[in-house]
């Protein structure tokens, strides 16, 4: 019995050590997964930022961080109730900054036009436009104008929005346009004879193609805006734990099993928004344009993004499809 009692403290020490080592390992894995945090402490006093899809995930986390930096943040969302709920959540965390909800459905060019009219009437300036909203691998569906949903929302809606907002952005220089793309753009291809999946639809290819379109749009926009004082930044946020996977989520049981693993190995929205934040606020990026970022650092553009012939053709086709050039 005595020998047994002697043994107990040994087990406890062993347990404490194991627990400590597990805690440290989890912390190290999570910090590594999170990547670099935005190194800039710049405030955004007097600056107005528009974030599309700001009621959820990366957009909502960005709205919170920019509010903390005292920006006026316009949450451009398709569902005003969800946007107001996001504002209430953000207000629980900070009383700083101004939060304004405006309706924007990127699957409707009429809604985009109405949004830009509202912004033009109500806002003196727009310092930063963050093209963040996105849809991933949804079943085949069409926007109001008949574009395939992923190409329509992720690329064409933002293409139209940015072009209509350019006068305001040019009035507010130095100003910034930030395009939230994805590493999956590497698998993309711009197929002009199937841009809206008229011939065939593969949800994975549809997402990758729309994200390649984001990269090409950002490069082409930056060259068209050279010398205007409007800078363009494109980025990939890494893998982030958000609602983006809603159309590809497995069954409830598998989700339950995957959640702890995802919690450990996928970035939180706070970590996922850091590169967006960096591109929005970093003073050292003032005047820099047409570059690609990941983990708060500049990265090389991928080869597939550098095809200027396709980028220019995509611009022209996008102008025709959205009616910007009739
Ligand atoms: N999460 C990742 O691992 C990851 C990786 C690479 C790139 N990204 C990119 O990061 C961006 C943000 O995604 P997230 O991960 O934060 O996903 P999320 O939580 O699903 O947020 C997406 C946002 O886009 C909005 N949206 C969708 N369709 C819209 C429409 N027609 N009009 C206006 N807003 C619309 C959503 O609004 P509702 O809530 O109303 O649907 C939501 O607010 C996307 O561009 C995505 O491609 C994410």
JSON list of N, CA and C in Angstrom, two decimals, residues 241 249-263:
[
{"chain": "A", "resi": 241, "resn": "UNK", "atom": "N", "xyz": [-10.74, 29.25, -41.10]},
{"chain": "A", "resi": 241, "resn": "UNK", "atom": "CA", "xyz": [-11.94, 28.59, -40.58]},
{"chain": "A", "resi": 241, "resn": "UNK", "atom": "C", "xyz": [-13.13, 29.55, -40.64]},
{"chain": "A", "resi": 249, "resn": "UNK", "atom": "N", "xyz": [-19.40, 21.16, -47.17]},
{"chain": "A", "resi": 249, "resn": "UNK", "atom": "CA", "xyz": [-19.28, 20.55, -45.84]},
{"chain": "A", "resi": 249, "resn": "UNK", "atom": "C", "xyz": [-19.80, 19.12, -45.85]},
{"chain": "A", "resi": 250, "resn": "UNK", "atom": "N", "xyz": [-19.07, 18.20, -45.23]},
{"chain": "A", "resi": 250, "resn": "UNK", "atom": "CA", "xyz": [-19.55, 16.82, -45.14]},
{"chain": "A", "resi": 250, "resn": "UNK", "atom": "C", "xyz": [-20.69, 16.70, -44.13]},
{"chain": "A", "resi": 251, "resn": "UNK", "atom": "N", "xyz": [-21.09, 15.48, -43.84]},
{"chain": "A", "resi": 251, "resn": "UNK", "atom": "CA", "xyz": [-22.22, 15.26, -42.93]},
{"chain": "A", "resi": 251, "resn": "UNK", "atom": "C", "xyz": [-21.89, 15.79, -41.53]},
{"chain": "A", "resi": 252, "resn": "UNK", "atom": "N", "xyz": [-22.94, 15.94, -40.73]},
{"chain": "A", "resi": 252, "resn": "UNK", "atom": "CA", "xyz": [-22.79, 16.50, -39.38]},
{"chain": "A", "resi": 252, "resn": "UNK", "atom": "C", "xyz": [-21.76, 15.72, -38.56]},
{"chain": "A", "resi": 253, "resn": "UNK", "atom": "N", "xyz": [-21.81, 14.37, -38.68]},
{"chain": "A", "resi": 253, "resn": "UNK", "atom": "CA", "xyz": [-20.92, 13.51, -37.88]},
{"chain": "A", "resi": 253, "resn": "UNK", "atom": "C", "xyz": [-19.46, 13.75, -38.27]},
{"chain": "A", "resi": 254, "resn": "UNK", "atom": "N", "xyz": [-19.20, 13.76, -39.58]},
{"chain": "A", "resi": 254, "resn": "UNK", "atom": "CA", "xyz": [-17.82, 13.97, -40.05]},
{"chain": "A", "resi": 254, "resn": "UNK", "atom": "C", "xyz": [-17.36, 15.37, -39.64]},
{"chain": "A", "resi": 255, "resn": "UNK", "atom": "N", "xyz": [-18.30, 16.33, -39.75]},
{"chain": "A", "resi": 255, "resn": "UNK", "atom": "CA", "xyz": [-17.98, 17.71, -39.35]},
{"chain": "A", "resi": 255, "resn": "UNK", "atom": "C", "xyz": [-17.52, 17.73, -37.88]},
{"chain": "A", "resi": 256, "resn": "UNK", "atom": "N", "xyz": [-18.27, 16.98, -37.05]},
{"chain": "A", "resi": 256, "resn": "UNK", "atom": "CA", "xyz": [-17.97, 16.93, -35.62]},
{"chain": "A", "resi": 256, "resn": "UNK", "atom": "C", "xyz": [-16.57, 16.39, -35.38]},
{"chain": "A", "resi": 257, "resn": "UNK", "atom": "N", "xyz": [-16.20, 15.36, -36.19]},
{"chain": "A", "resi": 257, "resn": "UNK", "atom": "CA", "xyz": [-14.87, 14.76, -36.04]},
{"chain": "A", "resi": 257, "resn": "UNK", "atom": "C", "xyz": [-13.78, 15.69, -36.58]},
{"chain": "A", "resi": 258, "resn": "UNK", "atom": "N", "xyz": [-14.11, 16.42, -37.66]},
{"chain": "A", "resi": 258, "resn": "UNK", "atom": "CA", "xyz": [-13.10, 17.27, -38.30]},
{"chain": "A", "resi": 258, "resn": "UNK", "atom": "C", "xyz": [-12.87, 18.58, -37.55]},
{"chain": "A", "resi": 259, "resn": "UNK", "atom": "N", "xyz": [-13.87, 19.03, -36.78]},
{"chain": "A", "resi": 259, "resn": "UNK", "atom": "CA", "xyz": [-13.77, 20.35, -36.16]},
{"chain": "A", "resi": 259, "resn": "UNK", "atom": "C", "xyz": [-12.51, 20.53, -35.29]},
{"chain": "A", "resi": 260, "resn": "UNK", "atom": "N", "xyz": [-12.20, 19.56, -34.39]},
{"chain": "A", "resi": 260, "resn": "UNK", "atom": "CA", "xyz": [-11.00, 19.78, -33.56]},
{"chain": "A", "resi": 260, "resn": "UNK", "atom": "C", "xyz": [-9.73, 19.90, -34.41]},
{"chain": "A", "resi": 261, "resn": "UNK", "atom": "N", "xyz": [-9.66, 19.08, -35.47]},
{"chain": "A", "resi": 261, "resn": "UNK", "atom": "CA", "xyz": [-8.49, 19.11, -36.35]},
{"chain": "A", "resi": 261, "resn": "UNK", "atom": "C", "xyz": [-8.42, 20.46, -37.07]},
{"chain": "A", "resi": 262, "resn": "UNK", "atom": "N", "xyz": [-9.59, 20.90, -37.56]},
{"chain": "A", "resi": 262, "resn": "UNK", "atom": "CA", "xyz": [-9.64, 22.19, -38.28]},
{"chain": "A", "resi": 262, "resn": "UNK", "atom": "C", "xyz": [-9.27, 23.33, -37.33]},
{"chain": "A", "resi": 263, "resn": "UNK", "atom": "N", "xyz": [-9.77, 23.25, -36.09]},
{"chain": "A", "resi": 263, "resn": "UNK", "atom": "CA", "xyz": [-9.46, 24.29, -35.09]},
{"chain": "A", "resi": 263, "resn": "UNK", "atom": "C", "xyz": [-7.95, 24.42, -34.91]}
]
